[in-house]
Amino acid sequence: MELTRKKNGYASQSGDFKMNRVFIVVFAVIAAIDSSAKASYAYLDPGAGSQLIQMTLAGALGLIFALKTTFQRFLQVARAHRSK
């Protein structure tokens, strides 16, 4: 694999080696956490289930809002740069 120098000063390897490495690390962490989990015999009442749904929806909507805001800022900068 060949190392190439990018504009930001970081060396990167050609191909998808970095993404494969990240995937392997994330998979190893998830596997380690999963293997250390013990069986849980907890009771989930309807209130806990609805709270979980509410948190999931709030997280998804927050992510959409953050992406929309970031994209709008990017467009503003691009338009300002293009008009110069």
mmCIF file of N, CA, C and O in Angstrom:
data_model
loop_
_atom_site.group_PDB
_atom_site.id
_atom_site.type_symbol
_atom_site.label_atom_id
_atom_site.label_comp_id
_atom_site.label_asym_id
_atom_site.label_seq_id
_atom_site.Cartn_x
_atom_site.Cartn_y
_atom_site.Cartn_z
ATOM 1 N N MET A 1 0.830 -1.181 0.000
ATOM 2 C CA MET A 1 0.000 0.000 0.000
ATOM 3 C C MET A 1 0.867 1.234 0.000
ATOM 4 O O MET A 1 1.887 1.292 0.670
ATOM 5 N N GLU A 2 0.459 2.204 -0.718
ATOM 6 C CA GLU A 2 1.248 3.399 -0.894
ATOM 7 C C GLU A 2 0.704 4.530 -0.024
ATOM 8 O O GLU A 2 -0.500 4.755 0.041
ATOM 9 N N LEU A 3 1.601 5.226 0.659
ATOM 10 C CA LEU A 3 1.192 6.375 1.455
ATOM 11 C C LEU A 3 1.222 7.624 0.590
ATOM 12 O O LEU A 3 2.160 7.854 -0.153
ATOM 13 N N THR A 4 0.174 8.422 0.695
ATOM 14 C CA THR A 4 0.126 9.676 -0.048
ATOM 15 C C THR A 4 -0.079 10.807 0.930
ATOM 16 O O THR A 4 -0.736 10.651 1.956
ATOM 17 N N ARG A 5 0.478 11.961 0.624
ATOM 18 C CA ARG A 5 0.369 13.127 1.491
ATOM 19 C C ARG A 5 -0.809 13.970 1.031
ATOM 20 O O ARG A 5 -0.908 14.333 -0.122
ATOM 21 N N LYS A 6 -1.714 14.280 1.967
ATOM 22 C CA LYS A 6 -2.880 15.092 1.627
ATOM 23 C C LYS A 6 -2.609 16.548 1.952
ATOM 24 O O LYS A 6 -1.624 16.895 2.600
ATOM 25 N N LYS A 7 -3.534 17.423 1.528
ATOM 26 C CA LYS A 7 -3.379 18.856 1.757
ATOM 27 C C LYS A 7 -3.365 19.199 3.244
ATOM 28 O O LYS A 7 -2.703 20.116 3.664
ATOM 29 N N ASN A 8 -4.138 18.472 4.055
ATOM 30 C CA ASN A 8 -4.211 18.786 5.468
ATOM 31 C C ASN A 8 -3.002 18.273 6.258
ATOM 32 O O ASN A 8 -2.941 18.450 7.464
ATOM 33 N N GLY A 9 -2.058 17.635 5.605
ATOM 34 C CA GLY A 9 -0.841 17.215 6.261
ATOM 35 C C GLY A 9 -0.860 15.792 6.768
ATOM 36 O O GLY A 9 0.140 15.290 7.246
ATOM 37 N N TYR A 10 -1.996 15.133 6.713
ATOM 38 C CA TYR A 10 -2.092 13.766 7.192
ATOM 39 C C TYR A 10 -1.772 12.798 6.061
ATOM 40 O O TYR A 10 -2.182 12.991 4.945
ATOM 41 N N ALA A 11 -1.068 11.767 6.401
ATOM 42 C CA ALA A 11 -0.769 10.734 5.412
ATOM 43 C C ALA A 11 -1.910 9.735 5.405
ATOM 44 O O ALA A 11 -2.436 9.380 6.443
ATOM 45 N N SER A 12 -2.317 9.332 4.231
ATOM 46 C CA SER A 12 -3.380 8.331 4.138
ATOM 47 C C SER A 12 -2.911 7.208 3.238
ATOM 48 O O SER A 12 -2.065 7.384 2.376
ATOM 49 N N GLN A 13 -3.479 6.055 3.454
ATOM 50 C CA GLN A 13 -3.120 4.911 2.643
ATOM 51 C C GLN A 13 -4.151 4.760 1.546
ATOM 52 O O GLN A 13 -5.324 5.035 1.723
ATOM 53 N N SER A 14 -3.679 4.335 0.405
ATOM 54 C CA SER A 14 -4.603 4.142 -0.691
ATOM 55 C C SER A 14 -5.485 2.944 -0.398
ATOM 56 O O SER A 14 -5.102 2.033 0.326
ATOM 57 N N GLY A 15 -6.683 2.956 -0.936
ATOM 58 C CA GLY A 15 -7.612 1.861 -0.699
ATOM 59 C C GLY A 15 -8.481 2.137 0.514
ATOM 60 O O GLY A 15 -8.524 3.242 1.042
ATOM 61 N N ASP A 16 -9.147 1.113 0.944
ATOM 62 C CA ASP A 16 -10.067 1.240 2.058
ATOM 63 C C ASP A 16 -9.489 0.672 3.342
ATOM 64 O O ASP A 16 -10.214 0.250 4.227
ATOM 65 N N PHE A 17 -8.185 0.696 3.471
ATOM 66 C CA PHE A 17 -7.547 0.115 4.642
ATOM 67 C C PHE A 17 -7.984 0.809 5.924
ATOM 68 O O PHE A 17 -8.245 0.151 6.926
ATOM 69 N N LYS A 18 -8.072 2.130 5.907
ATOM 70 C CA LYS A 18 -8.450 2.865 7.113
ATOM 71 C C LYS A 18 -9.877 2.527 7.532
ATOM 72 O O LYS A 18 -10.156 2.351 8.709
ATOM 73 N N MET A 19 -10.800 2.432 6.563
ATOM 74 C CA MET A 19 -12.174 2.108 6.899
ATOM 75 C C MET A 19 -12.269 0.689 7.444
ATOM 76 O O MET A 19 -13.021 0.439 8.376
ATOM 77 N N ASN A 20 -11.507 -0.231 6.883
ATOM 78 C CA ASN A 20 -11.502 -1.600 7.387
ATOM 79 C C ASN A 20 -10.977 -1.649 8.815
ATOM 80 O O ASN A 20 -11.491 -2.377 9.647
ATOM 81 N N ARG A 21 -9.967 -0.862 9.090
ATOM 82 C CA ARG A 21 -9.394 -0.820 10.428
ATOM 83 C C ARG A 21 -10.415 -0.267 11.429
ATOM 84 O O ARG A 21 -10.579 -0.820 12.517
ATOM 85 N N VAL A 22 -11.120 0.794 11.048
ATOM 86 C CA VAL A 22 -12.142 1.366 11.920
ATOM 87 C C VAL A 22 -13.249 0.347 12.163
ATOM 88 O O VAL A 22 -13.710 0.159 13.291
ATOM 89 N N PHE A 23 -13.679 -0.331 11.112
ATOM 90 C CA PHE A 23 -14.725 -1.344 11.243
ATOM 91 C C PHE A 23 -14.292 -2.447 12.199
ATOM 92 O O PHE A 23 -15.076 -2.892 13.040
ATOM 93 N N ILE A 24 -13.070 -2.904 12.085
ATOM 94 C CA ILE A 24 -12.577 -3.978 12.947
ATOM 95 C C ILE A 24 -12.539 -3.528 14.399
ATOM 96 O O ILE A 24 -12.939 -4.266 15.308
ATOM 97 N N VAL A 25 -12.081 -2.309 14.654
ATOM 98 C CA VAL A 25 -12.020 -1.795 16.019
ATOM 99 C C VAL A 25 -13.420 -1.666 16.613
ATOM 100 O O VAL A 25 -13.667 -2.081 17.745
ATOM 101 N N VAL A 26 -14.351 -1.091 15.844
ATOM 102 C CA VAL A 26 -15.719 -0.942 16.336
ATOM 103 C C VAL A 26 -16.338 -2.307 16.598
ATOM 104 O O VAL A 26 -16.992 -2.526 17.627
ATOM 105 N N PHE A 27 -16.142 -3.238 15.698
ATOM 106 C CA PHE A 27 -16.674 -4.589 15.881
ATOM 107 C C PHE A 27 -16.080 -5.245 17.117
ATOM 108 O O PHE A 27 -16.797 -5.908 17.882
ATOM 109 N N ALA A 28 -14.793 -5.070 17.359
ATOM 110 C CA ALA A 28 -14.143 -5.668 18.528
ATOM 111 C C ALA A 28 -14.688 -5.075 19.818
ATOM 112 O O ALA A 28 -14.914 -5.806 20.798
ATOM 113 N N VAL A 29 -14.918 -3.777 19.834
ATOM 114 C CA VAL A 29 -15.470 -3.132 21.033
ATOM 115 C C VAL A 29 -16.881 -3.637 21.303
ATOM 116 O O VAL A 29 -17.239 -3.965 22.440
ATOM 117 N N ILE A 30 -17.708 -3.709 20.261
ATOM 118 C CA ILE A 30 -19.082 -4.197 20.434
ATOM 119 C C ILE A 30 -19.072 -5.651 20.897
ATOM 120 O O ILE A 30 -19.843 -6.030 21.789
ATOM 121 N N ALA A 31 -18.205 -6.469 20.341
ATOM 122 C CA ALA A 31 -18.117 -7.871 20.742
ATOM 123 C C ALA A 31 -17.673 -7.994 22.196
ATOM 124 O O ALA A 31 -18.188 -8.840 22.940
ATOM 125 N N ALA A 32 -16.726 -7.153 22.624
ATOM 126 C CA ALA A 32 -16.256 -7.203 24.011
ATOM 127 C C ALA A 32 -17.363 -6.797 24.974
ATOM 128 O O ALA A 32 -17.551 -7.414 26.025
ATOM 129 N N ILE A 33 -18.116 -5.769 24.621
ATOM 130 C CA ILE A 33 -19.220 -5.336 25.475
ATOM 131 C C ILE A 33 -20.301 -6.408 25.528
ATOM 132 O O ILE A 33 -20.847 -6.712 26.591
ATOM 133 N N ASP A 34 -20.612 -6.988 24.376
ATOM 134 C CA ASP A 34 -21.652 -8.008 24.313
ATOM 135 C C ASP A 34 -21.262 -9.255 25.096
ATOM 136 O O ASP A 34 -22.096 -9.874 25.752
ATOM 137 N N SER A 35 -20.003 -9.641 25.038
ATOM 138 C CA SER A 35 -19.579 -10.852 25.735
ATOM 139 C C SER A 35 -19.544 -10.649 27.242
ATOM 140 O O SER A 35 -19.612 -11.621 27.996
ATOM 141 N N SER A 36 -19.434 -9.417 27.704
ATOM 142 C CA SER A 36 -19.391 -9.167 29.141
ATOM 143 C C SER A 36 -20.784 -8.964 29.739
ATOM 144 O O SER A 36 -20.923 -8.835 30.943
ATOM 145 N N ALA A 37 -21.819 -8.928 28.915
ATOM 146 C CA ALA A 37 -23.183 -8.710 29.409
ATOM 147 C C ALA A 37 -23.709 -9.972 30.080
ATOM 148 O O ALA A 37 -23.459 -11.080 29.626
ATOM 149 N N LYS A 38 -24.426 -9.758 31.160
ATOM 150 C CA LYS A 38 -25.038 -10.874 31.871
ATOM 151 C C LYS A 38 -26.530 -10.879 31.574
ATOM 152 O O LYS A 38 -27.104 -9.865 31.190
ATOM 153 N N ALA A 39 -27.159 -12.006 31.779
ATOM 154 C CA ALA A 39 -28.593 -12.107 31.563
ATOM 155 C C ALA A 39 -29.316 -11.193 32.556
ATOM 156 O O ALA A 39 -28.991 -11.153 33.737
ATOM 157 N N SER A 40 -30.270 -10.458 32.061
ATOM 158 C CA SER A 40 -31.033 -9.540 32.896
ATOM 159 C C SER A 40 -32.497 -9.954 32.865
ATOM 160 O O SER A 40 -33.085 -10.114 31.800
ATOM 161 N N TYR A 41 -33.063 -10.101 34.019
ATOM 162 C CA TYR A 41 -34.456 -10.500 34.122
ATOM 163 C C TYR A 41 -35.271 -9.322 34.647
ATOM 164 O O TYR A 41 -35.939 -9.394 35.669
ATOM 165 N N ALA A 42 -35.177 -8.217 33.942
ATOM 166 C CA ALA A 42 -35.859 -6.999 34.372
ATOM 167 C C ALA A 42 -37.231 -6.915 33.725
ATOM 168 O O ALA A 42 -37.468 -7.426 32.636
ATOM 169 N N TYR A 43 -38.123 -6.240 34.410
ATOM 170 C CA TYR A 43 -39.471 -6.032 33.901
ATOM 171 C C TYR A 43 -39.543 -4.656 33.257
ATOM 172 O O TYR A 43 -39.148 -3.658 33.864
ATOM 173 N N LEU A 44 -40.010 -4.571 32.027
ATOM 174 C CA LEU A 44 -40.198 -3.295 31.350
ATOM 175 C C LEU A 44 -41.687 -2.989 31.301
ATOM 176 O O LEU A 44 -42.448 -3.679 30.619
ATOM 177 N N ASP A 45 -42.101 -1.998 32.049
ATOM 178 C CA ASP A 45 -43.512 -1.628 32.028
ATOM 179 C C ASP A 45 -43.794 -0.753 30.808
ATOM 180 O O ASP A 45 -42.868 -0.308 30.119
ATOM 181 N N PRO A 46 -45.053 -0.500 30.475
ATOM 182 C CA PRO A 46 -45.388 0.299 29.296
ATOM 183 C C PRO A 46 -44.787 1.704 29.324
ATOM 184 O O PRO A 46 -44.459 2.262 28.292
ATOM 185 N N GLY A 47 -44.616 2.272 30.500
ATOM 186 C CA GLY A 47 -44.019 3.611 30.603
ATOM 187 C C GLY A 47 -42.578 3.630 30.124
ATOM 188 O O GLY A 47 -42.127 4.567 29.472
ATOM 189 N N ALA A 48 -41.827 2.571 30.446
ATOM 190 C CA ALA A 48 -40.428 2.500 30.016
ATOM 191 C C ALA A 48 -40.342 2.327 28.506
ATOM 192 O O ALA A 48 -39.463 2.907 27.855
ATOM 193 N N GLY A 49 -41.251 1.542 27.932
ATOM 194 C CA GLY A 49 -41.258 1.352 26.480
ATOM 195 C C GLY A 49 -41.575 2.635 25.747
ATOM 196 O O GLY A 49 -40.940 2.970 24.745
ATOM 197 N N SER A 50 -42.553 3.394 26.251
ATOM 198 C CA SER A 50 -42.901 4.651 25.590
ATOM 199 C C SER A 50 -41.784 5.679 25.744
ATOM 200 O O SER A 50 -41.547 6.487 24.851
ATOM 201 N N GLN A 51 -41.080 5.632 26.871
ATOM 202 C CA GLN A 51 -39.946 6.541 27.054
ATOM 203 C C GLN A 51 -38.827 6.198 26.071
ATOM 204 O O GLN A 51 -38.191 7.092 25.510
ATOM 205 N N LEU A 52 -38.586 4.924 25.845
ATOM 206 C CA LEU A 52 -37.571 4.498 24.882
ATOM 207 C C LEU A 52 -37.930 4.965 23.471
ATOM 208 O O LEU A 52 -37.073 5.469 22.730
ATOM 209 N N ILE A 53 -39.209 4.823 23.105
ATOM 210 C CA ILE A 53 -39.662 5.301 21.791
ATOM 211 C C ILE A 53 -39.500 6.805 21.683
ATOM 212 O O ILE A 53 -39.041 7.331 20.668
ATOM 213 N N GLN A 54 -39.848 7.541 22.754
ATOM 214 C CA GLN A 54 -39.726 8.995 22.742
ATOM 215 C C GLN A 54 -38.262 9.422 22.593
ATOM 216 O O GLN A 54 -37.951 10.347 21.828
ATOM 217 N N MET A 55 -37.357 8.757 23.296
ATOM 218 C CA MET A 55 -35.938 9.113 23.193
ATOM 219 C C MET A 55 -35.404 8.816 21.797
ATOM 220 O O MET A 55 -34.605 9.589 21.252
ATOM 221 N N THR A 56 -35.830 7.711 21.202
ATOM 222 C CA THR A 56 -35.392 7.365 19.853
ATOM 223 C C THR A 56 -35.872 8.394 18.840
ATOM 224 O O THR A 56 -35.095 8.864 17.985
ATOM 225 N N LEU A 57 -37.150 8.770 18.922
ATOM 226 C CA LEU A 57 -37.683 9.784 18.005
ATOM 227 C C LEU A 57 -37.009 11.133 18.208
ATOM 228 O O LEU A 57 -36.691 11.830 17.237
ATOM 229 N N ALA A 58 -36.779 11.521 19.455
ATOM 230 C CA ALA A 58 -36.118 12.798 19.728
ATOM 231 C C ALA A 58 -34.697 12.806 19.175
ATOM 232 O O ALA A 58 -34.238 13.806 18.611
ATOM 233 N N GLY A 59 -33.986 11.697 19.318
ATOM 234 C CA GLY A 59 -32.632 11.603 18.774
ATOM 235 C C GLY A 59 -32.615 11.696 17.260
ATOM 236 O O GLY A 59 -31.775 12.383 16.671
ATOM 237 N N ALA A 60 -33.568 11.013 16.618
ATOM 238 C CA ALA A 60 -33.643 11.050 15.150
ATOM 239 C C ALA A 60 -33.982 12.452 14.660
ATOM 240 O O ALA A 60 -33.367 12.958 13.714
ATOM 241 N N LEU A 61 -34.953 13.096 15.298
ATOM 242 C CA LEU A 61 -35.318 14.455 14.888
ATOM 243 C C LEU A 61 -34.192 15.443 15.169
ATOM 244 O O LEU A 61 -33.954 16.365 14.384
ATOM 245 N N GLY A 62 -33.484 15.258 16.273
ATOM 246 C CA GLY A 62 -32.335 16.114 16.570
ATOM 247 C C GLY A 62 -31.232 15.959 15.545
ATOM 248 O O GLY A 62 -30.601 16.934 15.133
ATOM 249 N N LEU A 63 -30.991 14.735 15.114
ATOM 250 C CA LEU A 63 -29.982 14.480 14.082
ATOM 251 C C LEU A 63 -30.379 15.129 12.763
ATOM 252 O O LEU A 63 -29.546 15.757 12.091
ATOM 253 N N ILE A 64 -31.649 15.003 12.390
ATOM 254 C CA ILE A 64 -32.129 15.633 11.155
ATOM 255 C C ILE A 64 -31.953 17.144 11.226
ATOM 256 O O ILE A 64 -31.485 17.779 10.276
ATOM 257 N N PHE A 65 -32.309 17.743 12.368
ATOM 258 C CA PHE A 65 -32.169 19.193 12.522
ATOM 259 C C PHE A 65 -30.700 19.614 12.444
ATOM 260 O O PHE A 65 -30.366 20.606 11.793
ATOM 261 N N ALA A 66 -29.817 18.857 13.093
ATOM 262 C CA ALA A 66 -28.395 19.194 13.065
ATOM 263 C C ALA A 66 -27.832 19.108 11.653
ATOM 264 O O ALA A 66 -27.060 19.976 11.223
ATOM 265 N N LEU A 67 -28.214 18.066 10.912
ATOM 266 C CA LEU A 67 -27.742 17.932 9.530
ATOM 267 C C LEU A 67 -28.283 19.051 8.649
ATOM 268 O O LEU A 67 -27.556 19.595 7.814
ATOM 269 N N LYS A 68 -29.545 19.414 8.843
ATOM 270 C CA LYS A 68 -30.149 20.488 8.061
ATOM 271 C C LYS A 68 -29.434 21.814 8.333
ATOM 272 O O LYS A 68 -29.095 22.555 7.395
ATOM 273 N N THR A 69 -29.181 22.101 9.599
ATOM 274 C CA THR A 69 -28.509 23.345 9.966
ATOM 275 C C THR A 69 -27.092 23.393 9.405
ATOM 276 O O THR A 69 -26.659 24.416 8.867
ATOM 277 N N THR A 70 -26.374 22.289 9.510
ATOM 278 C CA THR A 70 -25.012 22.231 8.990
ATOM 279 C C THR A 70 -25.000 22.399 7.473
ATOM 280 O O THR A 70 -24.149 23.121 6.929
ATOM 281 N N PHE A 71 -25.937 21.761 6.792
ATOM 282 C CA PHE A 71 -26.011 21.875 5.336
ATOM 283 C C PHE A 71 -26.338 23.314 4.921
ATOM 284 O O PHE A 71 -25.765 23.829 3.954
ATOM 285 N N GLN A 72 -27.232 23.981 5.651
ATOM 286 C CA GLN A 72 -27.562 25.376 5.330
ATOM 287 C C GLN A 72 -26.351 26.280 5.522
ATOM 288 O O GLN A 72 -26.110 27.182 4.717
ATOM 289 N N ARG A 73 -25.590 26.060 6.585
ATOM 290 C CA ARG A 73 -24.372 26.856 6.803
ATOM 291 C C ARG A 73 -23.357 26.608 5.696
ATOM 292 O O ARG A 73 -22.691 27.528 5.231
ATOM 293 N N PHE A 74 -23.241 25.362 5.280
ATOM 294 C CA PHE A 74 -22.332 25.022 4.189
ATOM 295 C C PHE A 74 -22.748 25.749 2.908
ATOM 296 O O PHE A 74 -21.904 26.293 2.192
ATOM 297 N N LEU A 75 -24.043 25.764 2.626
ATOM 298 C CA LEU A 75 -24.524 26.463 1.434
ATOM 299 C C LEU A 75 -24.256 27.958 1.512
ATOM 300 O O LEU A 75 -23.908 28.584 0.508
ATOM 301 N N GLN A 76 -24.419 28.563 2.673
ATOM 302 C CA GLN A 76 -24.142 29.980 2.842
ATOM 303 C C GLN A 76 -22.673 30.293 2.557
ATOM 304 O O GLN A 76 -22.357 31.253 1.861
ATOM 305 N N VAL A 77 -21.793 29.478 3.081
ATOM 306 C CA VAL A 77 -20.363 29.682 2.851
ATOM 307 C C VAL A 77 -20.017 29.480 1.392
ATOM 308 O O VAL A 77 -19.261 30.251 0.791
ATOM 309 N N ALA A 78 -20.603 28.452 0.770
ATOM 310 C CA ALA A 78 -20.335 28.189 -0.646
ATOM 311 C C ALA A 78 -20.835 29.326 -1.520
ATOM 312 O O ALA A 78 -20.156 29.734 -2.470
ATOM 313 N N ARG A 79 -22.024 29.834 -1.221
ATOM 314 C CA ARG A 79 -22.568 30.959 -2.007
ATOM 315 C C ARG A 79 -21.752 32.212 -1.824
ATOM 316 O O ARG A 79 -21.505 32.958 -2.772
ATOM 317 N N ALA A 80 -21.287 32.475 -0.595
ATOM 318 C CA ALA A 80 -20.446 33.651 -0.351
ATOM 319 C C ALA A 80 -19.110 33.514 -1.067
ATOM 320 O O ALA A 80 -18.587 34.486 -1.618
ATOM 321 N N HIS A 81 -18.553 32.323 -1.078
ATOM 322 C CA HIS A 81 -17.280 32.086 -1.749
ATOM 323 C C HIS A 81 -17.437 32.193 -3.261
ATOM 324 O O HIS A 81 -16.543 32.708 -3.943
ATOM 325 N N ARG A 82 -18.544 31.718 -3.785
ATOM 326 C CA ARG A 82 -18.775 31.750 -5.233
ATOM 327 C C ARG A 82 -19.007 33.181 -5.737
ATOM 328 O O ARG A 82 -18.645 33.528 -6.834
ATOM 329 N N SER A 83 -19.610 34.022 -4.884
ATOM 330 C CA SER A 83 -19.917 35.379 -5.333
ATOM 331 C C SER A 83 -18.668 36.274 -5.350
ATOM 332 O O SER A 83 -18.711 37.359 -5.906
ATOM 333 N N LYS A 84 -17.577 35.846 -4.755
ATOM 334 C CA LYS A 84 -16.353 36.674 -4.728
ATOM 335 C C LYS A 84 -15.637 36.647 -6.043
ATOM 336 O O LYS A 84 -15.654 35.899 -6.880
#
